[in-house]
mmCIF file with all atom_site columns, C-alpha atoms in Angstrom:
data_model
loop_
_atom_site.group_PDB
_atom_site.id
_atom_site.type_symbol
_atom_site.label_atom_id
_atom_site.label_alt_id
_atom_site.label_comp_id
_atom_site.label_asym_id
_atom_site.label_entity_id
_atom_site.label_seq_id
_atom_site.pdbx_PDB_ins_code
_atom_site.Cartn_x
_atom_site.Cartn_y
_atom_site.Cartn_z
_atom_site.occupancy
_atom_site.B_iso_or_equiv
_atom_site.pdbx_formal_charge
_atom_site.auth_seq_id
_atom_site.auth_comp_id
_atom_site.auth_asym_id
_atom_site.auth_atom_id
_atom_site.pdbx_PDB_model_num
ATOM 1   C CA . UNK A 1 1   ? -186.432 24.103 170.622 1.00 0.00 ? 1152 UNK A CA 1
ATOM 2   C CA . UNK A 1 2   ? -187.116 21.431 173.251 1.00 0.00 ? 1153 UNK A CA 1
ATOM 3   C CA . UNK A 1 3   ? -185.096 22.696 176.736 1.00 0.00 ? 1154 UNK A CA 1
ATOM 4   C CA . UNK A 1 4   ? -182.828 18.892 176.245 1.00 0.00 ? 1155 UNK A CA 1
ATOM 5   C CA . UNK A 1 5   ? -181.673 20.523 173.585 1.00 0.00 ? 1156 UNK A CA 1
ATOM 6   C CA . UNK A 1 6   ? -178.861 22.271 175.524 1.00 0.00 ? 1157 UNK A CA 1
ATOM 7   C CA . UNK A 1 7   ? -177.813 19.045 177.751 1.00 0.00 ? 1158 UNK A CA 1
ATOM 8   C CA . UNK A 1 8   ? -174.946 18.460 175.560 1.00 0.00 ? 1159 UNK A CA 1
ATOM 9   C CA . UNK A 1 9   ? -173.745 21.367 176.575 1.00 0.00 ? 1160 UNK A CA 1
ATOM 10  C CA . UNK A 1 10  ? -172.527 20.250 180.083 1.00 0.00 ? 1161 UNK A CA 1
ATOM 11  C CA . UNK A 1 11  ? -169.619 18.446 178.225 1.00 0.00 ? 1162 UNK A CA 1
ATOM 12  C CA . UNK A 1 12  ? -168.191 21.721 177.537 1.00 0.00 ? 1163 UNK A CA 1
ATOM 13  C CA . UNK A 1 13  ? -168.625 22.608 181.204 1.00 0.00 ? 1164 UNK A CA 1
ATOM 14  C CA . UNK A 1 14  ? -166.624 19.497 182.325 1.00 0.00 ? 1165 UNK A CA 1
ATOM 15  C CA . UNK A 1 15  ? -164.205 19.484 179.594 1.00 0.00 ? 1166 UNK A CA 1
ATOM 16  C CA . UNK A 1 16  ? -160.354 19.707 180.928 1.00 0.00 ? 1167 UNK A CA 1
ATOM 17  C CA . UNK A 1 17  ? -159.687 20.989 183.950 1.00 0.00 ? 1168 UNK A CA 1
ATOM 18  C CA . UNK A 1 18  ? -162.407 20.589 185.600 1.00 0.00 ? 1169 UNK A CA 1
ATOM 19  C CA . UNK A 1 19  ? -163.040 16.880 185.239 1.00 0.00 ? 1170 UNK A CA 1
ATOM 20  C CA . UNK A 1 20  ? -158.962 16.710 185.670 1.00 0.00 ? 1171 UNK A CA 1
ATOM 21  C CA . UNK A 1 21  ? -159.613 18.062 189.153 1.00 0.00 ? 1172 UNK A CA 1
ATOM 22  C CA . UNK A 1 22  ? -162.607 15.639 189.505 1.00 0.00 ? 1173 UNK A CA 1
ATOM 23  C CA . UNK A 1 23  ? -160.767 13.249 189.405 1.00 0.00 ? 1174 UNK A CA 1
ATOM 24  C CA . UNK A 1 24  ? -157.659 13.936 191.446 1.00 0.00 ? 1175 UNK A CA 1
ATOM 25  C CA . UNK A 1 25  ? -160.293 14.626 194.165 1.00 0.00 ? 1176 UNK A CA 1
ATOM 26  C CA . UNK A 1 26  ? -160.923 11.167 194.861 1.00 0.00 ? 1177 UNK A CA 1
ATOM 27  C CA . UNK A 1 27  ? -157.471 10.305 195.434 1.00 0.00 ? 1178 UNK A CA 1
ATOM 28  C CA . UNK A 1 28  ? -157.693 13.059 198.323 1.00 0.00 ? 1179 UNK A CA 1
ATOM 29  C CA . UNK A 1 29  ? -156.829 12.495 202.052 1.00 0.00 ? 1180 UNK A CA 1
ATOM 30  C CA . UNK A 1 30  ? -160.820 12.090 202.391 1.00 0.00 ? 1181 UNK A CA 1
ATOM 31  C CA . UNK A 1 31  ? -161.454 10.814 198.654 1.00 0.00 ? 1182 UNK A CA 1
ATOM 32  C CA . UNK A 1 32  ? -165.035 10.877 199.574 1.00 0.00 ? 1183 UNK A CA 1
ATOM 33  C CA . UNK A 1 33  ? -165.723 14.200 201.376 1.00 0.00 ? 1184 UNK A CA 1
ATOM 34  C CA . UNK A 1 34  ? -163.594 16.276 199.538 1.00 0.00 ? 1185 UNK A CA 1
ATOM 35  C CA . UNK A 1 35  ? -165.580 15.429 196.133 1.00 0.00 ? 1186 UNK A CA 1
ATOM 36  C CA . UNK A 1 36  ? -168.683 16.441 197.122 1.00 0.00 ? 1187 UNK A CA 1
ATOM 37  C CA . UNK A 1 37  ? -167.481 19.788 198.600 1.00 0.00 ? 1188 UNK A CA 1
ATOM 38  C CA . UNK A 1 38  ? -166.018 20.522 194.566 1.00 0.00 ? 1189 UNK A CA 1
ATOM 39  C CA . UNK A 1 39  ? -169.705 19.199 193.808 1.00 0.00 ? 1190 UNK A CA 1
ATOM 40  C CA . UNK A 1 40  ? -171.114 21.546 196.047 1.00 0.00 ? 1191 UNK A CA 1
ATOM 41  C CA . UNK A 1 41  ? -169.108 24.481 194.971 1.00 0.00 ? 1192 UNK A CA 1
ATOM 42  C CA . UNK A 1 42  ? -169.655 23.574 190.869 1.00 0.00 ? 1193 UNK A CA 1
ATOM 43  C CA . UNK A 1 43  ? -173.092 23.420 191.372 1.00 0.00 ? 1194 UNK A CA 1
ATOM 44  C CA . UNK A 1 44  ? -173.958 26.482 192.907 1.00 0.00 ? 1195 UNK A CA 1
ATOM 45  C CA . UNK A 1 45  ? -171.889 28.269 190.703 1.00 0.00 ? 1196 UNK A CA 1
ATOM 46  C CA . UNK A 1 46  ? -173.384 26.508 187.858 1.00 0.00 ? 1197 UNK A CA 1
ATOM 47  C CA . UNK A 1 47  ? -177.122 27.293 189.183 1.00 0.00 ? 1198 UNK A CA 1
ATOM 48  C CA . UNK A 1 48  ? -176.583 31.029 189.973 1.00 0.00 ? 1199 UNK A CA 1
ATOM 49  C CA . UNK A 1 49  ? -174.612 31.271 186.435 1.00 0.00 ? 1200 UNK A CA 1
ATOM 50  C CA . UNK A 1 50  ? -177.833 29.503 184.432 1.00 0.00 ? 1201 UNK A CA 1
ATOM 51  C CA . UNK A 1 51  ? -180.013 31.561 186.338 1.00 0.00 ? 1202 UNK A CA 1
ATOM 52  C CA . UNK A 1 52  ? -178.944 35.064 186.159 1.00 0.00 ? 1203 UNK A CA 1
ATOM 53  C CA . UNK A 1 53  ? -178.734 34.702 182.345 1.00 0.00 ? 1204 UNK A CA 1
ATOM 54  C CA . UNK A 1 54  ? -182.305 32.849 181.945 1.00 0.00 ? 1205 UNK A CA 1
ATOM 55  C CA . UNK A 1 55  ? -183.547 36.203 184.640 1.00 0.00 ? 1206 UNK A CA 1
ATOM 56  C CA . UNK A 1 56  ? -181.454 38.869 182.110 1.00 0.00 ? 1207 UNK A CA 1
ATOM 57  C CA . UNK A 1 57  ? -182.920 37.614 179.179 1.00 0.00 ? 1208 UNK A CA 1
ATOM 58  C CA . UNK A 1 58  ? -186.453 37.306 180.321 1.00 0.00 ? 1209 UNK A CA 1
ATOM 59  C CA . UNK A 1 59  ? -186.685 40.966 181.680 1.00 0.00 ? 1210 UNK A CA 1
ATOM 60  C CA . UNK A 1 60  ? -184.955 42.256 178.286 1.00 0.00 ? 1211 UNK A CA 1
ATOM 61  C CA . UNK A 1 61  ? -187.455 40.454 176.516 1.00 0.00 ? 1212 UNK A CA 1
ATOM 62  C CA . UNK A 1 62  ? -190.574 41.456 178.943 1.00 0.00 ? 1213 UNK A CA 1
ATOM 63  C CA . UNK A 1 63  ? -189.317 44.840 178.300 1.00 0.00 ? 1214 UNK A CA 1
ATOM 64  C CA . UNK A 1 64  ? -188.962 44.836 174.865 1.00 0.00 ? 1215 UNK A CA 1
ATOM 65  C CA . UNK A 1 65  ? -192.546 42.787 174.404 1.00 0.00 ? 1216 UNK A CA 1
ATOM 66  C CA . UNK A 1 66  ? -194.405 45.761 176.020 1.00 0.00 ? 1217 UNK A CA 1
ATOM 67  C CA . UNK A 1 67  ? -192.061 47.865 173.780 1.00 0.00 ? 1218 UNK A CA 1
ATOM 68  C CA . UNK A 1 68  ? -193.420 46.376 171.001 1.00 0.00 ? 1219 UNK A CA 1
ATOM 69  C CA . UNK A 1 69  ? -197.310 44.383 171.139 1.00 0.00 ? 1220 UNK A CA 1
ATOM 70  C CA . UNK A 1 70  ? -197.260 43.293 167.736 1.00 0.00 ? 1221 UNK A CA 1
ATOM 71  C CA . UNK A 1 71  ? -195.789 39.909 166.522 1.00 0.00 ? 1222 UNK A CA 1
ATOM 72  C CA . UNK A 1 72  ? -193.775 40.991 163.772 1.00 0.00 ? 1223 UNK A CA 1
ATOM 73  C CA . UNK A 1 73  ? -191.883 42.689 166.319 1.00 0.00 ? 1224 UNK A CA 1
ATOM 74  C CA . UNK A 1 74  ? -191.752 40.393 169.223 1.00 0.00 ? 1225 UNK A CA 1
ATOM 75  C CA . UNK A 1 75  ? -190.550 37.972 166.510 1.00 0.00 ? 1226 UNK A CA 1
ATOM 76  C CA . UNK A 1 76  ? -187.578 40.609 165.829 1.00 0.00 ? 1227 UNK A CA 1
ATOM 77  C CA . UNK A 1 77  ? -186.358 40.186 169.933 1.00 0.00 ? 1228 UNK A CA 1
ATOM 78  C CA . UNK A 1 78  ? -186.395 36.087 170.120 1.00 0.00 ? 1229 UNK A CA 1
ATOM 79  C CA . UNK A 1 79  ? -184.202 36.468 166.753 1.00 0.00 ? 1230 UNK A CA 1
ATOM 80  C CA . UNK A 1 80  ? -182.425 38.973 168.161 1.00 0.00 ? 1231 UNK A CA 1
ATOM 81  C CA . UNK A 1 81  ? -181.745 36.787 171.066 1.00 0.00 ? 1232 UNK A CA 1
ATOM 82  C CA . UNK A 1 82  ? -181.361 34.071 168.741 1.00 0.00 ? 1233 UNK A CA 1
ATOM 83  C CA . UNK A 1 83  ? -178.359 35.612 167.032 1.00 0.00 ? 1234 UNK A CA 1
ATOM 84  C CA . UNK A 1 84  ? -176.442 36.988 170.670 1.00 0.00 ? 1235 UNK A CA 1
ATOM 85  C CA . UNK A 1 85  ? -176.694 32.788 171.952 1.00 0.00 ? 1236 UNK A CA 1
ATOM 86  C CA . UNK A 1 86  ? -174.899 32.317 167.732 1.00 0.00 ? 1237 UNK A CA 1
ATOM 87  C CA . UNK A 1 87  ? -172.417 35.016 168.583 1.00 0.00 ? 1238 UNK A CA 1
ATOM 88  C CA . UNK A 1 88  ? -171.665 33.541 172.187 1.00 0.00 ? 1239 UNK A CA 1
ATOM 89  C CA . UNK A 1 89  ? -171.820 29.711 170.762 1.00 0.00 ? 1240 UNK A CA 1
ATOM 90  C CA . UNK A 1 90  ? -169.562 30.487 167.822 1.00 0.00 ? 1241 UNK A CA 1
ATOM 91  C CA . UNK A 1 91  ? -166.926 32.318 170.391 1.00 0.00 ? 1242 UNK A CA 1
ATOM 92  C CA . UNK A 1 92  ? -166.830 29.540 172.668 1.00 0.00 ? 1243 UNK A CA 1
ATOM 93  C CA . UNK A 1 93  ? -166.010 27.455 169.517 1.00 0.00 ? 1244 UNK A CA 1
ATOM 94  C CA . UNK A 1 94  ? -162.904 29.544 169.097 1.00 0.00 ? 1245 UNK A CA 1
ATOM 95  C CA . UNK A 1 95  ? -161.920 29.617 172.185 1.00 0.00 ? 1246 UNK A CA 1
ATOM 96  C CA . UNK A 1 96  ? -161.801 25.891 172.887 1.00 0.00 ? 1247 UNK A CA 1
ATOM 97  C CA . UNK A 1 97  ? -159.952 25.427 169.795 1.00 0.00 ? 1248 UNK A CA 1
ATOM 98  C CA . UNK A 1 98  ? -157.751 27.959 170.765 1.00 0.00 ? 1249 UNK A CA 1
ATOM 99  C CA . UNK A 1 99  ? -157.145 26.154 174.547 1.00 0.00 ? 1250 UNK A CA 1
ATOM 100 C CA . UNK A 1 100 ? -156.772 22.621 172.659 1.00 0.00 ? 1251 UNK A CA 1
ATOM 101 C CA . UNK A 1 101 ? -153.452 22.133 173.313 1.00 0.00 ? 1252 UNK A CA 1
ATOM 102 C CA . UNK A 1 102 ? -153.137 23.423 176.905 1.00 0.00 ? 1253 UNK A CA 1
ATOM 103 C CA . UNK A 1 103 ? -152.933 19.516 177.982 1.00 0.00 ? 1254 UNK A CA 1
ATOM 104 C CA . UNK A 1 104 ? -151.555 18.522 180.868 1.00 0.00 ? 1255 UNK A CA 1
ATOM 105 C CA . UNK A 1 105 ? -152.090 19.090 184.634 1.00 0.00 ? 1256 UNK A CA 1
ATOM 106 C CA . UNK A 1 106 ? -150.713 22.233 186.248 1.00 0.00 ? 1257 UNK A CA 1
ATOM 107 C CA . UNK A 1 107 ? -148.478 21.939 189.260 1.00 0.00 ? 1258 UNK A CA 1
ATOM 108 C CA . UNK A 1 108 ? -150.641 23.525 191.613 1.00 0.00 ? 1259 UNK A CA 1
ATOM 109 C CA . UNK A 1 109 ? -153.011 20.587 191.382 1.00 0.00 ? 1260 UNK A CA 1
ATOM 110 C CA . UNK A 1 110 ? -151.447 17.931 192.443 1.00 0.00 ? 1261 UNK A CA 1
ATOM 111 C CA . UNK A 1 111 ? -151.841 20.380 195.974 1.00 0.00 ? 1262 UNK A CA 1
ATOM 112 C CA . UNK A 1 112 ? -155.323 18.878 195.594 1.00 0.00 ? 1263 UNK A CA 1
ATOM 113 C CA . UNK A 1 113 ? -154.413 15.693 197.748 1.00 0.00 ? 1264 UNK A CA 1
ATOM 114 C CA . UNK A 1 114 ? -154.514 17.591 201.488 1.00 0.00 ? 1265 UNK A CA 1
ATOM 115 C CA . UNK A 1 115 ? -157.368 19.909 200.906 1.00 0.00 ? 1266 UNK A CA 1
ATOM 116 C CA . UNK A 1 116 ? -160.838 18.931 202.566 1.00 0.00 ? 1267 UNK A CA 1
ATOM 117 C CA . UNK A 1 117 ? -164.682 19.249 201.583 1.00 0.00 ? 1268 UNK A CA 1
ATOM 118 C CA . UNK A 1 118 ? -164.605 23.596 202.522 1.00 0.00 ? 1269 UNK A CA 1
ATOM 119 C CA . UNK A 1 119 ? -161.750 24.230 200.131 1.00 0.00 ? 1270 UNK A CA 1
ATOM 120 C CA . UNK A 1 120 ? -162.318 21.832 197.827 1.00 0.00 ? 1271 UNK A CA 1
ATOM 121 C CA . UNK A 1 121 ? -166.128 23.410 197.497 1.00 0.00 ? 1272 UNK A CA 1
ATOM 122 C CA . UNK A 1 122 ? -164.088 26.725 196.210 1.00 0.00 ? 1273 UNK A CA 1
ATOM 123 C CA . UNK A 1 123 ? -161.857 25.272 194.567 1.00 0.00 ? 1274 UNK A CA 1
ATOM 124 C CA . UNK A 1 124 ? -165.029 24.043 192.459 1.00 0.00 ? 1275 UNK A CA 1
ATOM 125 C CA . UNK A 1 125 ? -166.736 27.463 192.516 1.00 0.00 ? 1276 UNK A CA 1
ATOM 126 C CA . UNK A 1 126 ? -163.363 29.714 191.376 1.00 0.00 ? 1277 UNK A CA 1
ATOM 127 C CA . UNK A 1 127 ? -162.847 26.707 188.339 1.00 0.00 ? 1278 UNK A CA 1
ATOM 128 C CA . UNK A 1 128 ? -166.279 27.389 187.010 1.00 0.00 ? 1279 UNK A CA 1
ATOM 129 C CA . UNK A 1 129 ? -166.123 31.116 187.756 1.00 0.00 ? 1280 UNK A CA 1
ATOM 130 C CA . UNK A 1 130 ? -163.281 32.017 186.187 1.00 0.00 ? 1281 UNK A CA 1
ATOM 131 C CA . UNK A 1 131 ? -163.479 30.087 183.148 1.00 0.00 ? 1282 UNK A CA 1
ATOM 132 C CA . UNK A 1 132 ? -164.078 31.800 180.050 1.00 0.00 ? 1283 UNK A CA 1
ATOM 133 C CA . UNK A 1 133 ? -165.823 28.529 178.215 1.00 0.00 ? 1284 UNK A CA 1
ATOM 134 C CA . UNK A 1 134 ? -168.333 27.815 181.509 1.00 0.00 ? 1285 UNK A CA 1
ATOM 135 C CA . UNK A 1 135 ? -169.278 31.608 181.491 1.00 0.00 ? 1286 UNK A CA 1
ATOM 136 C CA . UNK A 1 136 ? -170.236 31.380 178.094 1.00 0.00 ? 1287 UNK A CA 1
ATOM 137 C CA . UNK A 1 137 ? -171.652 27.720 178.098 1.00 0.00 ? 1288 UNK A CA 1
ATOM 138 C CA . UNK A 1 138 ? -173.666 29.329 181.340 1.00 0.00 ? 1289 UNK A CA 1
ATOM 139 C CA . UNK A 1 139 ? -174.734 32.121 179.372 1.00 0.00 ? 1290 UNK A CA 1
ATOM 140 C CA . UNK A 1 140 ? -175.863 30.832 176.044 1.00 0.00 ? 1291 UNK A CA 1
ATOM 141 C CA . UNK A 1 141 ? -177.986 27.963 178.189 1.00 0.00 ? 1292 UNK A CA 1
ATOM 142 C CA . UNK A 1 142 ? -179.886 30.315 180.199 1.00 0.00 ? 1293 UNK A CA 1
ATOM 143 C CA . UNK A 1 143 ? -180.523 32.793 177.177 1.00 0.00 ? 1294 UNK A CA 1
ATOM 144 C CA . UNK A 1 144 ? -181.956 29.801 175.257 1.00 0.00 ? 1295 UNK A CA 1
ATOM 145 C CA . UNK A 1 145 ? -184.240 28.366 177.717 1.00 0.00 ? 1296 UNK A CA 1
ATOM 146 C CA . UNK A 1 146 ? -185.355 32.279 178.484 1.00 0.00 ? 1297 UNK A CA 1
ATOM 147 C CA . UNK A 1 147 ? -185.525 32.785 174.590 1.00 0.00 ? 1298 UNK A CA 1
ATOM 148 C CA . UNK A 1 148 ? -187.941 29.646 174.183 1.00 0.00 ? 1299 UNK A CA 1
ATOM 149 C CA . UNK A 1 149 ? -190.321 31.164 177.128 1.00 0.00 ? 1300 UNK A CA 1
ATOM 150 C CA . UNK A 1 150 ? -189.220 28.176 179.204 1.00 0.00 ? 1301 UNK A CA 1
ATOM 151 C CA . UNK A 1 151 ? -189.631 28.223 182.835 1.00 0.00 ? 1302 UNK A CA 1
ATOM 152 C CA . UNK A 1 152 ? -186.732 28.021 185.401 1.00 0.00 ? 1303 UNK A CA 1
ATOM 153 C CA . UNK A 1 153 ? -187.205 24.768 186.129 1.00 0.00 ? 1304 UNK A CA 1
ATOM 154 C CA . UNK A 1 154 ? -186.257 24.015 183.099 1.00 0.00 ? 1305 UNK A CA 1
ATOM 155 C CA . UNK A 1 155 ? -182.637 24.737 183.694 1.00 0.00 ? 1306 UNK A CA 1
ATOM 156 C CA . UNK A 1 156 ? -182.552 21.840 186.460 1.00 0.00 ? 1307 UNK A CA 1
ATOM 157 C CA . UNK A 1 157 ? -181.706 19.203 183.834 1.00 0.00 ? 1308 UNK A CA 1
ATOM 158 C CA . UNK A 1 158 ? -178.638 21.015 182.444 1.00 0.00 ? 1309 UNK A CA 1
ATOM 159 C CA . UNK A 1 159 ? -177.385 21.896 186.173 1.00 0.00 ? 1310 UNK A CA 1
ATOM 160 C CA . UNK A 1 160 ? -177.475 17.718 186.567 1.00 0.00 ? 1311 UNK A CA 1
ATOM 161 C CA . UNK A 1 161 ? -176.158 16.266 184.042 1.00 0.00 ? 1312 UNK A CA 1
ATOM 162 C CA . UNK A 1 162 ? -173.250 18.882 184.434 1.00 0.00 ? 1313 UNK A CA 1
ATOM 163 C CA . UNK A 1 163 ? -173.134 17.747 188.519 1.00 0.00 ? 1314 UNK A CA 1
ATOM 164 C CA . UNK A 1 164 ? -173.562 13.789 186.832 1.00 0.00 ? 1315 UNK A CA 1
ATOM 165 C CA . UNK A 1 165 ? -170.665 14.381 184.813 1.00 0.00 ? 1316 UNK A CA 1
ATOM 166 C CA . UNK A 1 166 ? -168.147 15.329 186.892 1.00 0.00 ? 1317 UNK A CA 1
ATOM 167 C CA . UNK A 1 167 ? -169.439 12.789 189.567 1.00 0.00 ? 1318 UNK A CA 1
ATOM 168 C CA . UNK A 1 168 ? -168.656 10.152 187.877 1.00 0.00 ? 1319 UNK A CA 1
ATOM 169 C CA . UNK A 1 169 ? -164.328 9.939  189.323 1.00 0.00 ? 1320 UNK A CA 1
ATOM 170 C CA . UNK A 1 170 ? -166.500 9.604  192.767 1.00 0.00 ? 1321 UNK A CA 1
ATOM 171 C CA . UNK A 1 171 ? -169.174 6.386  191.630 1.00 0.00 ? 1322 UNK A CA 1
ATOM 172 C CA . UNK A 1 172 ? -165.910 4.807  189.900 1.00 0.00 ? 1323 UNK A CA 1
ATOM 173 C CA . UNK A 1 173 ? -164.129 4.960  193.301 1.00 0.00 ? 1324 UNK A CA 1
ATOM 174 C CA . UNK A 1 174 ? -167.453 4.119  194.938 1.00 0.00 ? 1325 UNK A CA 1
ATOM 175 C CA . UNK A 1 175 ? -167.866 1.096  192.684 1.00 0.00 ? 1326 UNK A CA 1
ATOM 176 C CA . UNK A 1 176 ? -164.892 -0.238 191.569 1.00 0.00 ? 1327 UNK A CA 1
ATOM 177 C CA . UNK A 1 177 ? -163.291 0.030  194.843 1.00 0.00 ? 1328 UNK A CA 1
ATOM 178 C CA . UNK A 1 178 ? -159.495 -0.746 194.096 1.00 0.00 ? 1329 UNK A CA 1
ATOM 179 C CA . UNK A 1 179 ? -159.905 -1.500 190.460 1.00 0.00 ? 1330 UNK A CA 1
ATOM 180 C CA . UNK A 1 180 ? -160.610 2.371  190.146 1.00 0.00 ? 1331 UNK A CA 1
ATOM 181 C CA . UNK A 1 181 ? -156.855 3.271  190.956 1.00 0.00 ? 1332 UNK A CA 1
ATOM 182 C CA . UNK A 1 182 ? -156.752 1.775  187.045 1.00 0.00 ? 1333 UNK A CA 1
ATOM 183 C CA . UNK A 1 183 ? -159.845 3.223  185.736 1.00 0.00 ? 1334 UNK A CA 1
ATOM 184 C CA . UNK A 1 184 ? -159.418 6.815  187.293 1.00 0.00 ? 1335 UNK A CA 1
ATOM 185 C CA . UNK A 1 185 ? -156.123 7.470  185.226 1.00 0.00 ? 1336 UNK A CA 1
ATOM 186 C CA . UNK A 1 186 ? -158.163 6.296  182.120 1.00 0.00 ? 1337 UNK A CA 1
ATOM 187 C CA . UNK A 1 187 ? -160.804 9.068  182.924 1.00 0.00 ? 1338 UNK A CA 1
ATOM 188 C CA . UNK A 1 188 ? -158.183 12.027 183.492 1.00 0.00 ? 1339 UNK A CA 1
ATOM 189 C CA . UNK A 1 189 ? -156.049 11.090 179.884 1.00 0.00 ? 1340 UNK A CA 1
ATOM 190 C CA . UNK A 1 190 ? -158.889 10.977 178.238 1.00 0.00 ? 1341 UNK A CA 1
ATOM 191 C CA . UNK A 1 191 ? -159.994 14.528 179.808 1.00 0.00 ? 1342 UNK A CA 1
ATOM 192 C CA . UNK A 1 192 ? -157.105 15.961 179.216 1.00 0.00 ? 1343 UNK A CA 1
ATOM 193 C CA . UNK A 1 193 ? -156.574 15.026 175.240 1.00 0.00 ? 1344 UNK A CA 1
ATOM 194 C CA . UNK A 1 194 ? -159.640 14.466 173.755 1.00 0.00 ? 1345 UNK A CA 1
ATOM 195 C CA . UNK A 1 195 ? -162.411 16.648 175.400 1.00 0.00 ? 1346 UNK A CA 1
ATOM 196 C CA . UNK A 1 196 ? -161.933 19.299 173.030 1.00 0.00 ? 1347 UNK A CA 1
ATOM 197 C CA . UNK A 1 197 ? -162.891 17.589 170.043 1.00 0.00 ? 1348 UNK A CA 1
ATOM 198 C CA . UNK A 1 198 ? -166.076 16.325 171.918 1.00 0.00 ? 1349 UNK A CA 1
ATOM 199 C CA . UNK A 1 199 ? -166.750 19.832 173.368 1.00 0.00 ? 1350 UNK A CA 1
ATOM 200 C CA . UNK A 1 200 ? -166.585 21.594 169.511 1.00 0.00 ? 1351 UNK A CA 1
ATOM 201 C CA . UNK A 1 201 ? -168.604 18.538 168.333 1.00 0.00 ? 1352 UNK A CA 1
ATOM 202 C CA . UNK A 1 202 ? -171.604 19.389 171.011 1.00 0.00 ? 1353 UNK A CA 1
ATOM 203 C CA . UNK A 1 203 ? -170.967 23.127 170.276 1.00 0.00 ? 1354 UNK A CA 1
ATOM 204 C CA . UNK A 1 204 ? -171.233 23.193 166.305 1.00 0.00 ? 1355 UNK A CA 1
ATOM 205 C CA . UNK A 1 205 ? -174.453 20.632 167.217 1.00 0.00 ? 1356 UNK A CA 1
ATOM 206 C CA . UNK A 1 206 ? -175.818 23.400 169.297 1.00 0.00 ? 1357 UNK A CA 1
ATOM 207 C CA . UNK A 1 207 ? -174.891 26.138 166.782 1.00 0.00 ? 1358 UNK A CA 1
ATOM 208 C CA . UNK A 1 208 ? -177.324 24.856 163.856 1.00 0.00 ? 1359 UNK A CA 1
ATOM 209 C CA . UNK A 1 209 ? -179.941 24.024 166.460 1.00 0.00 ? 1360 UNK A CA 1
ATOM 210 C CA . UNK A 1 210 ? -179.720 28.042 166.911 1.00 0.00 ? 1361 UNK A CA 1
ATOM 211 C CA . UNK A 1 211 ? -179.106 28.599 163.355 1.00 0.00 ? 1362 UNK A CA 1
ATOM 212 C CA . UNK A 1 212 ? -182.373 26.505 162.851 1.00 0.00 ? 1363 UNK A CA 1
ATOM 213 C CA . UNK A 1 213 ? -184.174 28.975 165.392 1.00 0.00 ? 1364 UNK A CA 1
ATOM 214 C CA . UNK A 1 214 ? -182.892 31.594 163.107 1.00 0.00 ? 1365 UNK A CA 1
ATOM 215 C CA . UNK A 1 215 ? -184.062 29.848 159.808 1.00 0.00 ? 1366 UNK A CA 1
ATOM 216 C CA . UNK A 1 216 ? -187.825 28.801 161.046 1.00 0.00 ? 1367 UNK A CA 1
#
């Protein structure tokens, strides 16, 4: 497995309501602060989730290595691991399929015009916290790149194209200046319909990349 193997996984972190919320950011009373504060608060939620995976799997491994030295049976724990990233992929499958038709935007957001950078940062952390699909996206990424004897570091990548991702409401509004009160809209309908199909697209691709691990 090469560790740019679970980037595509970041669409499933943005998919809904959190790009939704991206996106009504920038039309904020400061459509610039108030952004990076959700930023802020996605991506340390996003880091400590990666991380405290990637840390759980490498100790269960460590421990079951000096369990057992030889390497029929340190083969047994990656496909052990292996098959607990299947079980958590194949769940998160269901479960966006499930969610597929809870479109829309819930009254409570449109509260998001008055908030500033501080609540807007935990407004970020509580979306990714809370959400069944980013727990498990979290979860399967940093038992793969733990699985595959991958340093930390190697989580970095999947932390920024996540960050990229729901950055990009804030470059259209930095770019397109008044043009993005057209293009912003565009961003959230699309969000709100079709990310689904995208997210179970990246998560069946991910699935026989595991399956592969499995199979090799």
């Amino acid at each position: 497995m090469n560790f740019l193997t679970v980037l595509p996984l970041a669409v499933v972190m943005v998919a809904g309501t959190q790009m939704v919320a991206a996106v009504l950011l920038t039309s904020a009373d400061r459509p610039r602060a108030a952004p990076l504060g959700y930023l802020a608060g996605v991506g340390a939620v996003v880091t400590a989730g990666v991380t405290v995976s990637w840390v759980v799997t490498r100790a269960l491994r460590g421990f079951a290595d000096r369990a057992e030295t030889d390497a029929v049976h340190l083969e047994r724990t990656a496909k052990r691991i292996d098959w607990f990233v299947l079980a958590v992929v194949l769940v998160l499958a269901v479960i966006v399929y499930l969610r597929r038709h809870e479109s829309g935007t819930p009254r409570w957001i449109t509260l998001l015009q008055h908030i500033g950078p501080g609540r807007a940062a935990r407004l970020g952390a509580v979306f990714v916290g809370t959400s069944p699909t980013d727990d498990l996206t979290m979860a399967a990424v940093g038992a793969s790149v733990a699985r595959h004897d991958l340093s930390w570091w190697h989580l970095l990548p999947f932390i920024g194209v996540t960050l990229g991702l729901l950055a990009l409401p804030l470059l259209v509004l930095l770019l397109a200046g008044r043009r993005a009160a057209t293009a912003l809209p565009r961003i959230r309908h699309w969000s709100d319909r079709h990310a689904w199909v995208i997210s179970e697209v990246v998560i069946a691709f991910y699935a026989v990349v595991t399956v592969l691990d499995l199979v090799s």
